Amino acid sequence: MLRAIKPKNARSKRALDARLPKEVEDVRTAIFVKGTHTGETLNVVMKELMALKRPDAISFSKKNEIHPFDSTTTSVASLEFWASKNDASLFVIGQTSKKRPHNLTFVRMFDGRVLDMIEIGVESWKGMGDFKTPKSTPGHKPLMHFASELFDTHPRFIQLKSMLLDFFNGELVDSICLAGLEHVISVSLGPTPQSLNNTTTNMYPTKQASAPEDLTSLPKIHIRTYTTRLLSSGTRIPRVELLPMGPFLDLVLRRHQPADPELLKLAMKRPKLKKTDIEKGLGKKRKNLEVDEMGDLRGRVHVGKQDLGKLQTRKMKGLKGGDEDDGENTDGVDEEESAAQGGPRKKKRQQA
């Protein structure tokens, strides 16, 4: 683990504060690591996944001897060191062997420690270059689609769904703009065996099963990526067409490591709001407040109906009635005549 660093100036303090836990997390950064043996298939698949993850992706060019599922090695310590050094919480490790060819391992971190891991094998693939269609803009948030009930009932596929959502999910947004929704990632399964229907088990059991899991009974995973094209439909809602963009991946599930219950409890815990924050309205729905496109907070004030007749205004001479004007003119003539006869000149009486 890295030693605790004490900031020496304001710039380093801001950098360290940016790494502190937040109530709303930032976009997860993924590190792509190559093992000691990687073939052409894994190299291309990792490049395709990194293209979907950009700009929140880091690639290690050198090969590393790392085996996350082997507890006798220092692989877990290396992952924790890389996560702290690069402020990353996801890893994609590529390793191929005779027993497990074209193997991809997804590792998820929490608080600088390994939370859970899942291992999948690549059976077939098609890259973006195989489709002569428009590509999405890097950094845009995709629309995730999971087309199977096993993603909500079976523990292995629940873990896979959670891992893929954390991997592809971008910045947290309050609303969706149709023009900014450029690509869709669809995850479906092959034919489901009858034995897996209506399966409801715990995603993170406290004890591992004594009998080995039969991986051959689990259906294959199909990941398809499409770009969207908005067409006119005669209404306000456009007609959407999907164009294949790539990559297309056919995967199988292999080994996995569930999360520790205590560590998972800490990862799912939400911070309590302070009393001062509640008084400011952060923990409640703030009415008549919105943030504009420039990021400025704007508020709307509602007032009652005003009686303009009681409104106090400046009393100007031009706004007075005709009778009052005649009277004032008469008084002005009398004052001039009195001044001409040598008498004292009267001062005009100012109206309040």
JSON list of N, CA, C and O in Angstrom, two decimals, residues 27-75:
[
{"chain": "A", "resi": 27, "resn": "VAL", "atom": "N", "xyz": [-16.63, 9.00, -12.64]},
{"chain": "A", "resi": 27, "resn": "VAL", "atom": "CA", "xyz": [-16.59, 7.90, -13.61]},
{"chain": "A", "resi": 27, "resn": "VAL", "atom": "C", "xyz": [-15.45, 6.96, -13.23]},
{"chain": "A", "resi": 27, "resn": "VAL", "atom": "O", "xyz": [-14.34, 7.39, -12.93]},
{"chain": "A", "resi": 28, "resn": "ARG", "atom": "N", "xyz": [-15.74, 5.65, -13.25]},
{"chain": "A", "resi": 28, "resn": "ARG", "atom": "CA", "xyz": [-14.73, 4.67, -12.89]},
{"chain": "A", "resi": 28, "resn": "ARG", "atom": "C", "xyz": [-13.68, 4.55, -13.99]},
{"chain": "A", "resi": 28, "resn": "ARG", "atom": "O", "xyz": [-14.02, 4.41, -15.16]},
{"chain": "A", "resi": 29, "resn": "THR", "atom": "N", "xyz": [-12.42, 4.57, -13.59]},
{"chain": "A", "resi": 29, "resn": "THR", "atom": "CA", "xyz": [-11.31, 4.39, -14.51]},
{"chain": "A", "resi": 29, "resn": "THR", "atom": "C", "xyz": [-10.91, 2.92, -14.54]},
{"chain": "A", "resi": 29, "resn": "THR", "atom": "O", "xyz": [-10.77, 2.29, -13.49]},
{"chain": "A", "resi": 30, "resn": "ALA", "atom": "N", "xyz": [-10.73, 2.39, -15.74]},
{"chain": "A", "resi": 30, "resn": "ALA", "atom": "CA", "xyz": [-10.36, 0.98, -15.92]},
{"chain": "A", "resi": 30, "resn": "ALA", "atom": "C", "xyz": [-8.93, 0.89, -16.44]},
{"chain": "A", "resi": 30, "resn": "ALA", "atom": "O", "xyz": [-8.52, 1.67, -17.31]},
{"chain": "A", "resi": 31, "resn": "ILE", "atom": "N", "xyz": [-8.18, -0.07, -15.90]},
{"chain": "A", "resi": 31, "resn": "ILE", "atom": "CA", "xyz": [-6.80, -0.33, -16.31]},
{"chain": "A", "resi": 31, "resn": "ILE", "atom": "C", "xyz": [-6.78, -1.67, -17.04]},
{"chain": "A", "resi": 31, "resn": "ILE", "atom": "O", "xyz": [-7.25, -2.68, -16.52]},
{"chain": "A", "resi": 32, "resn": "PHE", "atom": "N", "xyz": [-6.22, -1.67, -18.24]},
{"chain": "A", "resi": 32, "resn": "PHE", "atom": "CA", "xyz": [-6.11, -2.89, -19.04]},
{"chain": "A", "resi": 32, "resn": "PHE", "atom": "C", "xyz": [-4.68, -3.42, -18.89]},
{"chain": "A", "resi": 32, "resn": "PHE", "atom": "O", "xyz": [-3.71, -2.75, -19.23]},
{"chain": "A", "resi": 33, "resn": "VAL", "atom": "N", "xyz": [-4.59, -4.66, -18.38]},
{"chain": "A", "resi": 33, "resn": "VAL", "atom": "CA", "xyz": [-3.31, -5.27, -18.07]},
{"chain": "A", "resi": 33, "resn": "VAL", "atom": "C", "xyz": [-3.16, -6.54, -18.89]},
{"chain": "A", "resi": 33, "resn": "VAL", "atom": "O", "xyz": [-4.08, -7.38, -18.95]},
{"chain": "A", "resi": 34, "resn": "LYS", "atom": "N", "xyz": [-2.02, -6.71, -19.52]},
{"chain": "A", "resi": 34, "resn": "LYS", "atom": "CA", "xyz": [-1.71, -7.93, -20.27]},
{"chain": "A", "resi": 34, "resn": "LYS", "atom": "C", "xyz": [-0.90, -8.88, -19.40]},
{"chain": "A", "resi": 34, "resn": "LYS", "atom": "O", "xyz": [0.04, -8.47, -18.72]},
{"chain": "A", "resi": 35, "resn": "GLY", "atom": "N", "xyz": [-1.28, -10.15, -19.44]},
{"chain": "A", "resi": 35, "resn": "GLY", "atom": "CA", "xyz": [-0.54, -11.16, -18.71]},
{"chain": "A", "resi": 35, "resn": "GLY", "atom": "C", "xyz": [0.72, -11.58, -19.45]},
{"chain": "A", "resi": 35, "resn": "GLY", "atom": "O", "xyz": [1.14, -10.96, -20.44]},
{"chain": "A", "resi": 36, "resn": "THR", "atom": "N", "xyz": [1.31, -12.66, -18.98]},
{"chain": "A", "resi": 36, "resn": "THR", "atom": "CA", "xyz": [2.55, -13.12, -19.59]},
{"chain": "A", "resi": 36, "resn": "THR", "atom": "C", "xyz": [2.32, -13.68, -20.98]},
{"chain": "A", "resi": 36, "resn": "THR", "atom": "O", "xyz": [3.21, -13.61, -21.84]},
{"chain": "A", "resi": 37, "resn": "HIS", "atom": "N", "xyz": [1.15, -14.26, -21.24]},
{"chain": "A", "resi": 37, "resn": "HIS", "atom": "CA", "xyz": [0.85, -14.85, -22.54]},
{"chain": "A", "resi": 37, "resn": "HIS", "atom": "C", "xyz": [-0.49, -14.30, -23.02]},
{"chain": "A", "resi": 37, "resn": "HIS", "atom": "O", "xyz": [-1.53, -14.55, -22.39]},
{"chain": "A", "resi": 38, "resn": "THR", "atom": "N", "xyz": [-0.48, -13.54, -24.09]},
{"chain": "A", "resi": 38, "resn": "THR", "atom": "CA", "xyz": [-1.70, -13.03, -24.72]},
{"chain": "A", "resi": 38, "resn": "THR", "atom": "C", "xyz": [-1.57, -13.25, -26.22]},
{"chain": "A", "resi": 38, "resn": "THR", "atom": "O", "xyz": [-0.53, -12.97, -26.81]},
{"chain": "A", "resi": 39, "resn": "GLY", "atom": "N", "xyz": [-2.64, -13.74, -26.81]},
{"chain": "A", "resi": 39, "resn": "GLY", "atom": "CA", "xyz": [-2.63, -13.95, -28.25]},
{"chain": "A", "resi": 39, "resn": "GLY", "atom": "C", "xyz": [-3.23, -12.78, -29.00]},
{"chain": "A", "resi": 39, "resn": "GLY", "atom": "O", "xyz": [-3.59, -11.74, -28.43]},
{"chain": "A", "resi": 40, "resn": "GLU", "atom": "N", "xyz": [-3.35, -12.96, -30.30]},
{"chain": "A", "resi": 40, "resn": "GLU", "atom": "CA", "xyz": [-3.91, -11.90, -31.14]},
{"chain": "A", "resi": 40, "resn": "GLU", "atom": "C", "xyz": [-5.36, -11.63, -30.80]},
{"chain": "A", "resi": 40, "resn": "GLU", "atom": "O", "xyz": [-5.82, -10.48, -30.82]},
{"chain": "A", "resi": 41, "resn": "THR", "atom": "N", "xyz": [-6.10, -12.69, -30.46]},
{"chain": "A", "resi": 41, "resn": "THR", "atom": "CA", "xyz": [-7.52, -12.51, -30.13]},
{"chain": "A", "resi": 41, "resn": "THR", "atom": "C", "xyz": [-7.69, -11.60, -28.91]},
{"chain": "A", "resi": 41, "resn": "THR", "atom": "O", "xyz": [-8.49, -10.65, -28.94]},
{"chain": "A", "resi": 42, "resn": "LEU", "atom": "N", "xyz": [-6.96, -11.88, -27.84]},
{"chain": "A", "resi": 42, "resn": "LEU", "atom": "CA", "xyz": [-7.09, -11.07, -26.63]},
{"chain": "A", "resi": 42, "resn": "LEU", "atom": "C", "xyz": [-6.62, -9.65, -26.87]},
{"chain": "A", "resi": 42, "resn": "LEU", "atom": "O", "xyz": [-7.22, -8.70, -26.36]},
{"chain": "A", "resi": 43, "resn": "ASN", "atom": "N", "xyz": [-5.55, -9.48, -27.62]},
{"chain": "A", "resi": 43, "resn": "ASN", "atom": "CA", "xyz": [-5.05, -8.12, -27.87]},
{"chain": "A", "resi": 43, "resn": "ASN", "atom": "C", "xyz": [-6.09, -7.27, -28.60]},
{"chain": "A", "resi": 43, "resn": "ASN", "atom": "O", "xyz": [-6.31, -6.10, -28.26]},
{"chain": "A", "resi": 44, "resn": "VAL", "atom": "N", "xyz": [-6.75, -7.86, -29.59]},
{"chain": "A", "resi": 44, "resn": "VAL", "atom": "CA", "xyz": [-7.74, -7.10, -30.35]},
{"chain": "A", "resi": 44, "resn": "VAL", "atom": "C", "xyz": [-8.98, -6.85, -29.49]},
{"chain": "A", "resi": 44, "resn": "VAL", "atom": "O", "xyz": [-9.55, -5.74, -29.51]},
{"chain": "A", "resi": 45, "resn": "VAL", "atom": "N", "xyz": [-9.43, -7.85, -28.73]},
{"chain": "A", "resi": 45, "resn": "VAL", "atom": "CA", "xyz": [-10.62, -7.68, -27.90]},
{"chain": "A", "resi": 45, "resn": "VAL", "atom": "C", "xyz": [-10.39, -6.61, -26.84]},
{"chain": "A", "resi": 45, "resn": "VAL", "atom": "O", "xyz": [-11.28, -5.77, -26.57]},
{"chain": "A", "resi": 46, "resn": "MET", "atom": "N", "xyz": [-9.22, -6.59, -26.23]},
{"chain": "A", "resi": 46, "resn": "MET", "atom": "CA", "xyz": [-8.94, -5.57, -25.22]},
{"chain": "A", "resi": 46, "resn": "MET", "atom": "C", "xyz": [-8.87, -4.18, -25.84]},
{"chain": "A", "resi": 46, "resn": "MET", "atom": "O", "xyz": [-9.29, -3.19, -25.22]},
{"chain": "A", "resi": 47, "resn": "LYS", "atom": "N", "xyz": [-8.37, -4.07, -27.07]},
{"chain": "A", "resi": 47, "resn": "LYS", "atom": "CA", "xyz": [-8.38, -2.77, -27.75]},
{"chain": "A", "resi": 47, "resn": "LYS", "atom": "C", "xyz": [-9.80, -2.31, -28.05]},
{"chain": "A", "resi": 47, "resn": "LYS", "atom": "O", "xyz": [-10.12, -1.12, -27.94]},
{"chain": "A", "resi": 48, "resn": "GLU", "atom": "N", "xyz": [-10.68, -3.26, -28.44]},
{"chain": "A", "resi": 48, "resn": "GLU", "atom": "CA", "xyz": [-12.06, -2.89, -28.72]},
{"chain": "A", "resi": 48, "resn": "GLU", "atom": "C", "xyz": [-12.78, -2.44, -27.46]},
{"chain": "A", "resi": 48, "resn": "GLU", "atom": "O", "xyz": [-13.52, -1.44, -27.47]},
{"chain": "A", "resi": 49, "resn": "LEU", "atom": "N", "xyz": [-12.56, -3.14, -26.35]},
{"chain": "A", "resi": 49, "resn": "LEU", "atom": "CA", "xyz": [-13.19, -2.74, -25.09]},
{"chain": "A", "resi": 49, "resn": "LEU", "atom": "C", "xyz": [-12.64, -1.39, -24.61]},
{"chain": "A", "resi": 49, "resn": "LEU", "atom": "O", "xyz": [-13.38, -0.58, -24.07]},
{"chain": "A", "resi": 50, "resn": "MET", "atom": "N", "xyz": [-11.36, -1.16, -24.82]},
{"chain": "A", "resi": 50, "resn": "MET", "atom": "CA", "xyz": [-10.77, 0.11, -24.42]},
{"chain": "A", "resi": 50, "resn": "MET", "atom": "C", "xyz": [-11.30, 1.26, -25.27]},
{"chain": "A", "resi": 50, "resn": "MET", "atom": "O", "xyz": [-11.44, 2.39, -24.78]},
{"chain": "A", "resi": 51, "resn": "ALA", "atom": "N", "xyz": [-11.62, 0.98, -26.54]},
{"chain": "A", "resi": 51, "resn": "ALA", "atom": "CA", "xyz": [-12.20, 2.03, -27.39]},
{"chain": "A", "resi": 51, "resn": "ALA", "atom": "C", "xyz": [-13.59, 2.43, -26.88]},
{"chain": "A", "resi": 51, "resn": "ALA", "atom": "O", "xyz": [-13.98, 3.60, -26.99]},
{"chain": "A", "resi": 52, "resn": "LEU", "atom": "N", "xyz": [-14.35, 1.48, -26.33]},
{"chain": "A", "resi": 52, "resn": "LEU", "atom": "CA", "xyz": [-15.66, 1.82, -25.76]},
{"chain": "A", "resi": 52, "resn": "LEU", "atom": "C", "xyz": [-15.53, 2.54, -24.43]},
{"chain": "A", "resi": 52, "resn": "LEU", "atom": "O", "xyz": [-16.42, 3.31, -24.06]},
{"chain": "A", "resi": 53, "resn": "LYS", "atom": "N", "xyz": [-14.44, 2.28, -23.70]},
{"chain": "A", "resi": 53, "resn": "LYS", "atom": "CA", "xyz": [-14.27, 2.85, -22.36]},
{"chain": "A", "resi": 53, "resn": "LYS", "atom": "C", "xyz": [-13.61, 4.22, -22.39]},
{"chain": "A", "resi": 53, "resn": "LYS", "atom": "O", "xyz": [-13.69, 4.97, -21.40]},
{"chain": "A", "resi": 54, "resn": "ARG", "atom": "N", "xyz": [-12.95, 4.59, -23.48]},
{"chain": "A", "resi": 54, "resn": "ARG", "atom": "CA", "xyz": [-12.25, 5.88, -23.53]},
{"chain": "A", "resi": 54, "resn": "ARG", "atom": "C", "xyz": [-13.20, 7.03, -23.23]},
{"chain": "A", "resi": 54, "resn": "ARG", "atom": "O", "xyz": [-14.39, 6.95, -23.57]},
{"chain": "A", "resi": 55, "resn": "PRO", "atom": "N", "xyz": [-12.70, 8.10, -22.60]},
{"chain": "A", "resi": 55, "resn": "PRO", "atom": "CA", "xyz": [-11.31, 8.40, -22.21]},
{"chain": "A", "resi": 55, "resn": "PRO", "atom": "C", "xyz": [-10.93, 7.91, -20.83]},
{"chain": "A", "resi": 55, "resn": "PRO", "atom": "O", "xyz": [-9.86, 8.27, -20.33]},
{"chain": "A", "resi": 56, "resn": "ASP", "atom": "N", "xyz": [-11.80, 7.13, -20.18]},
{"chain": "A", "resi": 56, "resn": "ASP", "atom": "CA", "xyz": [-11.55, 6.65, -18.81]},
{"chain": "A", "resi": 56, "resn": "ASP", "atom": "C", "xyz": [-10.91, 5.27, -18.85]},
{"chain": "A", "resi": 56, "resn": "ASP", "atom": "O", "xyz": [-11.39, 4.33, -18.20]},
{"chain": "A", "resi": 57, "resn": "ALA", "atom": "N", "xyz": [-9.83, 5.14, -19.60]},
{"chain": "A", "resi": 57, "resn": "ALA", "atom": "CA", "xyz": [-9.14, 3.86, -19.73]},
{"chain": "A", "resi": 57, "resn": "ALA", "atom": "C", "xyz": [-7.63, 4.10, -19.75]},
{"chain": "A", "resi": 57, "resn": "ALA", "atom": "O", "xyz": [-7.15, 5.07, -20.33]},
{"chain": "A", "resi": 58, "resn": "ILE", "atom": "N", "xyz": [-6.91, 3.19, -19.09]},
{"chain": "A", "resi": 58, "resn": "ILE", "atom": "CA", "xyz": [-5.45, 3.22, -19.03]},
{"chain": "A", "resi": 58, "resn": "ILE", "atom": "C", "xyz": [-4.95, 1.86, -19.48]},
{"chain": "A", "resi": 58, "resn": "ILE", "atom": "O", "xyz": [-5.43, 0.82, -19.02]},
{"chain": "A", "resi": 59, "resn": "SER", "atom": "N", "xyz": [-3.99, 1.86, -20.39]},
{"chain": "A", "resi": 59, "resn": "SER", "atom": "CA", "xyz": [-3.44, 0.61, -20.92]},
{"chain": "A", "resi": 59, "resn": "SER", "atom": "C", "xyz": [-1.99, 0.47, -20.49]},
{"chain": "A", "resi": 59, "resn": "SER", "atom": "O", "xyz": [-1.19, 1.40, -20.65]},
{"chain": "A", "resi": 60, "resn": "PHE", "atom": "N", "xyz": [-1.67, -0.71, -19.94]},
{"chain": "A", "resi": 60, "resn": "PHE", "atom": "CA", "xyz": [-0.28, -1.05, -19.62]},
{"chain": "A", "resi": 60, "resn": "PHE", "atom": "C", "xyz": [0.33, -1.75, -20.82]},
{"chain": "A", "resi": 60, "resn": "PHE", "atom": "O", "xyz": [-0.14, -2.80, -21.25]},
{"chain": "A", "resi": 61, "resn": "SER", "atom": "N", "xyz": [1.38, -1.16, -21.36]},
{"chain": "A", "resi": 61, "resn": "SER", "atom": "CA", "xyz": [1.98, -1.71, -22.58]},
{"chain": "A", "resi": 61, "resn": "SER", "atom": "C", "xyz": [2.82, -2.96, -22.30]},
{"chain": "A", "resi": 61, "resn": "SER", "atom": "O", "xyz": [2.87, -3.88, -23.12]},
{"chain": "A", "resi": 62, "resn": "LYS", "atom": "N", "xyz": [3.47, -3.02, -21.14]},
{"chain": "A", "resi": 62, "resn": "LYS", "atom": "CA", "xyz": [4.31, -4.16, -20.82]},
{"chain": "A", "resi": 62, "resn": "LYS", "atom": "C", "xyz": [3.48, -5.32, -20.27]},
{"chain": "A", "resi": 62, "resn": "LYS", "atom": "O", "xyz": [2.42, -5.12, -19.67]},
{"chain": "A", "resi": 63, "resn": "LYS", "atom": "N", "xyz": [4.00, -6.52, -20.46]},
{"chain": "A", "resi": 63, "resn": "LYS", "atom": "CA", "xyz": [3.34, -7.71, -19.91]},
{"chain": "A", "resi": 63, "resn": "LYS", "atom": "C", "xyz": [3.73, -7.90, -18.45]},
{"chain": "A", "resi": 63, "resn": "LYS", "atom": "O", "xyz": [4.86, -7.60, -18.04]},
{"chain": "A", "resi": 64, "resn": "ASN", "atom": "N", "xyz": [2.77, -8.41, -17.66]},
{"chain": "A", "resi": 64, "resn": "ASN", "atom": "CA", "xyz": [2.98, -8.57, -16.23]},
{"chain": "A", "resi": 64, "resn": "ASN", "atom": "C", "xyz": [2.59, -10.00, -15.83]},
{"chain": "A", "resi": 64, "resn": "ASN", "atom": "O", "xyz": [1.60, -10.55, -16.33]},
{"chain": "A", "resi": 65, "resn": "GLU", "atom": "N", "xyz": [3.36, -10.55, -14.93]},
{"chain": "A", "resi": 65, "resn": "GLU", "atom": "CA", "xyz": [3.05, -11.88, -14.40]},
{"chain": "A", "resi": 65, "resn": "GLU", "atom": "C", "xyz": [2.04, -11.71, -13.26]},
{"chain": "A", "resi": 65, "resn": "GLU", "atom": "O", "xyz": [2.41, -11.47, -12.11]},
{"chain": "A", "resi": 66, "resn": "ILE", "atom": "N", "xyz": [0.78, -11.83, -13.61]},
{"chain": "A", "resi": 66, "resn": "ILE", "atom": "CA", "xyz": [-0.28, -11.58, -12.63]},
{"chain": "A", "resi": 66, "resn": "ILE", "atom": "C", "xyz": [-1.35, -12.66, -12.78]},
{"chain": "A", "resi": 66, "resn": "ILE", "atom": "O", "xyz": [-1.79, -12.99, -13.89]},
{"chain": "A", "resi": 67, "resn": "HIS", "atom": "N", "xyz": [-1.75, -13.22, -11.63]},
{"chain": "A", "resi": 67, "resn": "HIS", "atom": "CA", "xyz": [-2.77, -14.26, -11.57]},
{"chain": "A", "resi": 67, "resn": "HIS", "atom": "C", "xyz": [-3.69, -13.91, -10.40]},
{"chain": "A", "resi": 67, "resn": "HIS", "atom": "O", "xyz": [-3.42, -14.27, -9.25]},
{"chain": "A", "resi": 68, "resn": "PRO", "atom": "N", "xyz": [-4.79, -13.21, -10.65]},
{"chain": "A", "resi": 68, "resn": "PRO", "atom": "CA", "xyz": [-5.61, -12.71, -9.54]},
{"chain": "A", "resi": 68, "resn": "PRO", "atom": "C", "xyz": [-6.23, -13.81, -8.68]},
{"chain": "A", "resi": 68, "resn": "PRO", "atom": "O", "xyz": [-6.43, -13.61, -7.47]},
{"chain": "A", "resi": 69, "resn": "PHE", "atom": "N", "xyz": [-6.55, -14.97, -9.26]},
{"chain": "A", "resi": 69, "resn": "PHE", "atom": "CA", "xyz": [-7.20, -16.02, -8.49]},
{"chain": "A", "resi": 69, "resn": "PHE", "atom": "C", "xyz": [-6.22, -16.89, -7.70]},
{"chain": "A", "resi": 69, "resn": "PHE", "atom": "O", "xyz": [-6.64, -17.75, -6.95]},
{"chain": "A", "resi": 70, "resn": "ASP", "atom": "N", "xyz": [-4.93, -16.67, -7.88]},
{"chain": "A", "resi": 70, "resn": "ASP", "atom": "CA", "xyz": [-3.92, -17.44, -7.16]},
{"chain": "A", "resi": 70, "resn": "ASP", "atom": "C", "xyz": [-3.52, -16.67, -5.91]},
{"chain": "A", "resi": 70, "resn": "ASP", "atom": "O", "xyz": [-2.85, -15.63, -5.99]},
{"chain": "A", "resi": 71, "resn": "SER", "atom": "N", "xyz": [-3.93, -17.16, -4.76]},
{"chain": "A", "resi": 71, "resn": "SER", "atom": "CA", "xyz": [-3.66, -16.46, -3.50]},
{"chain": "A", "resi": 71, "resn": "SER", "atom": "C", "xyz": [-2.21, -16.59, -3.06]},
{"chain": "A", "resi": 71, "resn": "SER", "atom": "O", "xyz": [-1.78, -15.86, -2.16]},
{"chain": "A", "resi": 72, "resn": "THR", "atom": "N", "xyz": [-1.45, -17.52, -3.66]},
{"chain": "A", "resi": 72, "resn": "THR", "atom": "CA", "xyz": [-0.06, -17.69, -3.24]},
{"chain": "A", "resi": 72, "resn": "THR", "atom": "C", "xyz": [0.87, -16.67, -3.87]},
{"chain": "A", "resi": 72, "resn": "THR", "atom": "O", "xyz": [2.03, -16.56, -3.46]},
{"chain": "A", "resi": 73, "resn": "THR", "atom": "N", "xyz": [0.40, -15.90, -4.84]},
{"chain": "A", "resi": 73, "resn": "THR", "atom": "CA", "xyz": [1.23, -14.90, -5.50]},
{"chain": "A", "resi": 73, "resn": "THR", "atom": "C", "xyz": [0.93, -13.52, -4.93]},
{"chain": "A", "resi": 73, "resn": "THR", "atom": "O", "xyz": [0.03, -13.33, -4.10]},
{"chain": "A", "resi": 74, "resn": "THR", "atom": "N", "xyz": [1.68, -12.54, -5.41]},
{"chain": "A", "resi": 74, "resn": "THR", "atom": "CA", "xyz": [1.48, -11.14, -4.97]},
{"chain": "A", "resi": 74, "resn": "THR", "atom": "C", "xyz": [0.62, -10.36, -5.96]},
{"chain": "A", "resi": 74, "resn": "THR", "atom": "O", "xyz": [0.74, -9.14, -6.04]},
{"chain": "A", "resi": 75, "resn": "SER", "atom": "N", "xyz": [-0.24, -11.07, -6.69]},
{"chain": "A", "resi": 75, "resn": "SER", "atom": "CA", "xyz": [-1.05, -10.40, -7.71]},
{"chain": "A", "resi": 75, "resn": "SER", "atom": "C", "xyz": [-2.04, -9.42, -7.09]},
{"chain": "A", "resi": 75, "resn": "SER", "atom": "O", "xyz": [-2.24, -8.31, -7.61]}
]
